[in-house]
Coordinates of C-alpha atoms in Angstrom, one line a residue:
M260 CA 20.0 -15.6 1.2
E261 CA 20.3 -12.9 -1.5
N262 CA 17.9 -10.3 -0.9
E263 CA 16.9 -7.9 -3.7
Y264 CA 14.7 -8.7 -6.2
K265 CA 14.2 -6.4 -9.3
R266 CA 11.9 -5.8 -12.6
K267 CA 11.2 -2.8 -15.2
F268 CA 8.0 -1.5 -15.4
F269 CA 6.5 0.4 -18.7
I270 CA 4.5 3.4 -17.8
G271 CA 1.8 2.6 -20.5
Y272 CA -1.1 5.2 -20.9
S273 CA -3.6 3.4 -18.5
N274 CA -1.3 3.8 -15.5
C275 CA -1.4 7.7 -16.0
D276 CA -3.4 10.7 -14.6
R277 CA -4.8 13.2 -16.4
K278 CA -1.2 15.2 -16.7
V279 CA 0.2 11.7 -17.7
N280 CA 2.1 11.3 -14.4
L281 CA 1.9 8.0 -12.9
S282 CA -1.1 7.9 -10.9
V283 CA -0.5 7.7 -7.2
L284 CA -3.1 4.9 -7.4
N285 CA -1.7 3.1 -10.1
S286 CA 1.9 3.4 -8.0
L287 CA 0.3 1.5 -5.5
Y288 CA -0.4 -1.1 -7.7
L289 CA 2.8 -1.2 -9.2
I290 CA 4.0 -1.3 -5.3
Q291 CA 1.9 -4.3 -4.6
D292 CA 2.9 -6.3 -7.9
M293 CA 6.8 -5.7 -6.7
M294 CA 6.0 -7.4 -2.5
T295 CA 3.8 -9.9 -4.1
E296 CA 6.3 -10.9 -6.4
Y297 CA 9.4 -10.8 -4.1
F298 CA 7.5 -12.9 -1.6
G299 CA 7.4 -15.3 -4.9
F300 CA 11.0 -15.1 -5.2
L301 CA 11.3 -16.1 -1.3
K302 CA 8.8 -18.5 -2.2
S303 CA 6.8 -17.4 0.3
D304 CA 4.0 -16.0 -1.6
N305 CA 0.1 -16.4 -0.6
I306 CA 0.2 -19.7 -3.0
I307 CA 2.5 -21.4 -1.3
L308 CA 1.1 -19.9 2.4
K309 CA -2.6 -21.0 2.0
S310 CA -1.7 -24.6 0.4
E311 CA 1.2 -25.2 3.1
N312 CA 0.9 -23.3 6.3
N313 CA -2.7 -22.9 5.9
A314 CA -2.3 -18.9 6.1
I315 CA -1.5 -15.8 4.0
W316 CA -0.2 -12.4 4.2
V317 CA -1.9 -9.1 5.0
L318 CA -0.7 -5.7 4.9
A319 CA -0.6 -3.3 7.9
K320 CA 0.9 -0.4 6.9
T321 CA 1.7 0.8 3.6
K322 CA 4.3 4.6 3.7
V323 CA 5.1 6.1 0.3
H324 CA 7.5 9.0 -0.5
F325 CA 7.1 10.6 -4.2
N326 CA 10.3 12.6 -5.4
K327 CA 8.9 12.6 -9.0
Y328 CA 6.8 10.7 -10.7
P329 CA 7.8 9.0 -13.7
K330 CA 5.4 9.4 -17.2
W331 CA 3.7 7.6 -19.5
R332 CA 6.2 5.9 -21.7
D333 CA 8.7 5.8 -19.8
L334 CA 10.8 2.7 -18.2
I335 CA 11.4 2.7 -14.8
E336 CA 13.0 -0.6 -12.9
G337 CA 11.6 -1.8 -9.4
T338 CA 13.7 -2.8 -6.6
V339 CA 12.5 -4.8 -2.9
F340 CA 14.1 -5.9 -0.5
T341 CA 13.7 -6.7 3.6
T342 CA 14.8 -4.2 6.0
G343 CA 13.6 -5.8 9.1
I344 CA 12.3 -9.1 10.8
K345 CA 9.9 -9.1 13.5
P346 CA 8.3 -12.0 15.5
I347 CA 5.0 -11.3 13.5
R348 CA 5.9 -8.7 11.1
V349 CA 8.5 -8.5 7.9
E350 CA 9.2 -5.3 7.0
T351 CA 10.5 -4.2 3.2
E352 CA 11.1 -1.0 1.4
A353 CA 10.5 -0.9 -2.2
Q354 CA 12.4 1.6 -4.7
F355 CA 11.7 3.0 -8.3
K356 CA 14.2 4.4 -10.4
D357 CA 14.7 6.3 -13.9
K358 CA 16.8 4.9 -16.3
D359 CA 19.7 7.5 -14.6
N360 CA 19.5 5.9 -11.2
N361 CA 17.6 8.5 -9.9
V362 CA 14.9 7.2 -7.0
L363 CA 11.7 8.2 -8.5
F364 CA 9.4 7.3 -5.3
Y365 CA 9.6 4.4 -2.5
A366 CA 7.4 2.9 -0.2
N367 CA 8.1 1.1 3.1
Q368 CA 5.6 -1.9 4.1
E369 CA 5.1 -3.9 7.3
T370 CA 3.5 -7.3 6.5
C371 CA 1.9 -9.9 8.8
V372 CA 0.6 -13.4 8.6
I373 CA -2.6 -14.7 9.5
D374 CA -4.0 -17.9 10.2
L375 CA -6.8 -18.7 7.5
T376 CA -9.2 -20.7 10.1
D377 CA -9.2 -18.5 13.3
R378 CA -8.0 -15.2 11.0
K379 CA -5.5 -14.7 14.0
I380 CA -2.1 -12.9 13.5
R381 CA 0.7 -16.2 13.4
K382 CA 4.1 -15.9 14.1
I383 CA 6.9 -15.5 11.2
N384 CA 8.5 -18.2 12.0
T385 CA 5.4 -20.5 11.7
V386 CA 5.3 -20.3 8.3
N387 CA 7.4 -20.5 4.6
Y388 CA 9.6 -18.0 5.3
P389 CA 13.6 -17.9 4.8
T390 CA 14.7 -16.1 8.4
G391 CA 18.3 -16.3 6.6
V392 CA 17.3 -13.2 4.0
Q393 CA 19.9 -10.6 4.5
I394 CA 18.5 -7.4 6.2
K395 CA 19.3 -4.1 4.4
E396 CA 18.9 -0.7 5.2
G397 CA 16.9 1.5 3.2
I398 CA 16.2 5.2 2.0
N399 CA 13.2 6.1 4.7
K400 CA 14.3 7.3 7.9
E401 CA 11.0 8.5 9.0
K402 CA 8.7 6.4 11.7
Y403 CA 5.4 5.5 10.7
L404 CA 2.9 7.9 11.6
R405 CA -0.1 7.9 14.4
L406 CA -2.6 8.5 13.1
N407 CA -5.4 8.9 15.4
T408 CA -7.4 12.1 14.5
E409 CA -11.4 12.7 15.5
F410 CA -13.7 12.6 13.0
T411 CA -17.2 13.1 13.0
E412 CA -20.5 12.7 10.8
A413 CA -19.9 16.6 9.8
D414 CA -16.6 14.9 8.2
K415 CA -18.3 12.2 5.6
V416 CA -17.7 12.6 2.0
Y417 CA -19.3 9.6 0.7
E418 CA -20.3 5.4 0.8
Q419 CA -19.0 3.4 -0.7
K420 CA -20.2 -0.6 -1.5
I421 CA -17.8 -3.1 -1.9
H422 CA -18.1 -5.0 -5.3
S423 CA -16.6 -8.3 -6.8
T424 CA -13.8 -6.6 -8.4
D425 CA -12.5 -5.0 -5.5
I426 CA -12.5 -8.5 -3.8
D427 CA -8.7 -10.2 -4.4
F428 CA -7.2 -14.0 -3.2
S429 CA -8.2 -13.0 0.2
Y430 CA -11.5 -12.7 -0.2
H431 CA -11.8 -9.9 1.0
T432 CA -11.0 -5.9 -0.4
N433 CA -8.0 -5.3 -1.8
N434 CA -6.0 -3.4 0.0
V435 CA -5.4 -0.6 -3.3
S436 CA -9.3 -0.6 -3.5
Y437 CA -8.9 1.8 0.2
V438 CA -6.5 4.1 -1.7
K439 CA -8.7 4.4 -4.9
Y440 CA -11.8 5.2 -2.3
I441 CA -9.5 7.8 -0.3
L442 CA -8.5 9.3 -3.6
N443 CA -11.8 9.0 -5.3
S444 CA -12.7 11.8 -2.5
L445 CA -10.6 14.7 -3.8
N446 CA -11.7 16.3 -7.1
S447 CA -9.8 16.7 -10.2
D448 CA -9.5 20.6 -9.6
F449 CA -7.3 19.3 -6.5
I450 CA -5.3 17.1 -8.4
D451 CA -4.8 19.9 -11.3
S452 CA -3.4 22.1 -8.7
H453 CA -1.2 20.3 -5.9
K454 CA 1.5 17.3 -5.7
I455 CA 1.2 14.7 -3.4
T456 CA 4.6 13.9 -2.3
D457 CA 3.6 11.3 0.8
F458 CA 0.5 9.0 0.9
E459 CA 0.5 6.5 4.3
I460 CA -2.4 3.7 5.0
H461 CA -3.1 2.0 8.2
Y462 CA -5.1 -1.7 7.5
I463 CA -7.0 -2.1 10.8
N464 CA -9.6 -4.7 10.0
E465 CA -11.1 -7.0 6.8
S466 CA -14.4 -6.0 5.0
K467 CA -16.2 -7.9 2.4
E468 CA -18.2 -7.8 -0.8
G469 CA -21.4 -6.6 -0.4
Q470 CA -20.5 -4.3 3.0
K471 CA -20.7 -0.8 2.7
L472 CA -18.0 1.4 3.6
S473 CA -18.4 5.4 4.8
I474 CA -15.0 7.3 3.9
Y475 CA -14.2 10.5 5.8
K476 CA -11.7 13.1 5.2
K477 CA -10.2 15.9 7.6
I478 CA -8.1 18.7 5.7
K479 CA -5.2 20.3 7.9
D480 CA -2.1 22.6 7.1
N481 CA -0.8 20.8 3.2
E482 CA -2.0 17.3 4.6
I483 CA -5.2 15.5 4.6
E484 CA -6.1 12.4 7.2
F485 CA -8.7 9.7 5.7
L486 CA -10.9 6.9 8.1
I487 CA -12.5 4.2 6.5
K488 CA -15.3 2.9 8.3
E489 CA -17.7 -0.4 7.9
E490 CA -20.6 0.6 10.5
N491 CA -19.2 1.2 13.5
R492 CA -15.3 -0.7 12.5
E493 CA -12.6 1.6 11.7
I494 CA -11.4 -0.4 8.1
A495 CA -8.4 1.7 7.5
R496 CA -6.8 5.0 8.2
A497 CA -4.7 7.0 6.0
N498 CA -2.5 10.1 5.8
L499 CA -1.8 12.4 2.1
K500 CA 0.6 15.2 2.0
Y501 CA 0.7 18.0 -0.6
I502 CA 2.6 20.7 -2.2
K503 CA 0.7 23.1 -4.3
E504 CA 2.1 23.6 -7.8

């Protein structure tokens, strides 16, 4: 079965940061759109799974590498394909290229299926997913990081209440909202003087509207580790790598 799904994106003003580059946050929204449309292309998106299998796809991990940020008014093309199918997860890569076919940034993701009744992980072969999809090798050769840094209350940056605008089709907090909470812990001076080269986030538990999240940050050499918690539950962990500009 055909593996690739392609789509063009025009980088509008609202997609950009103060440098008129595509912002890191909005790059994650582009990746999310590519992935959800790809599963629709495979006739296996959450609308289909919810109605036919009483299940939905949930994102477990995202790993993004930035070579160069597209700018306001640029037209770029995204391509997404499957890089692996395991019993309980699908592995994908999304690539974004400029008009000269140069790779601007790419993202690897692991996606699982959970049952809507008991919220437990289900095997891929129990839902509508075309197991005959061609497997293609991607650019990324690096494994996901082991995000196990220990945090204390001294590392806590701020608290964030989850509002209705953070909730998506799953009736839980949208994956990109967690990225927004993490990036909001960085001030404008940092954004102005550094380039984020890599961002990785692992989703551990779900959260709901009305809950209060605590965001923790620990700065290391050329990287920052993050933790998001809801009381004593870990919700997500992330790592951000950067260089000084």
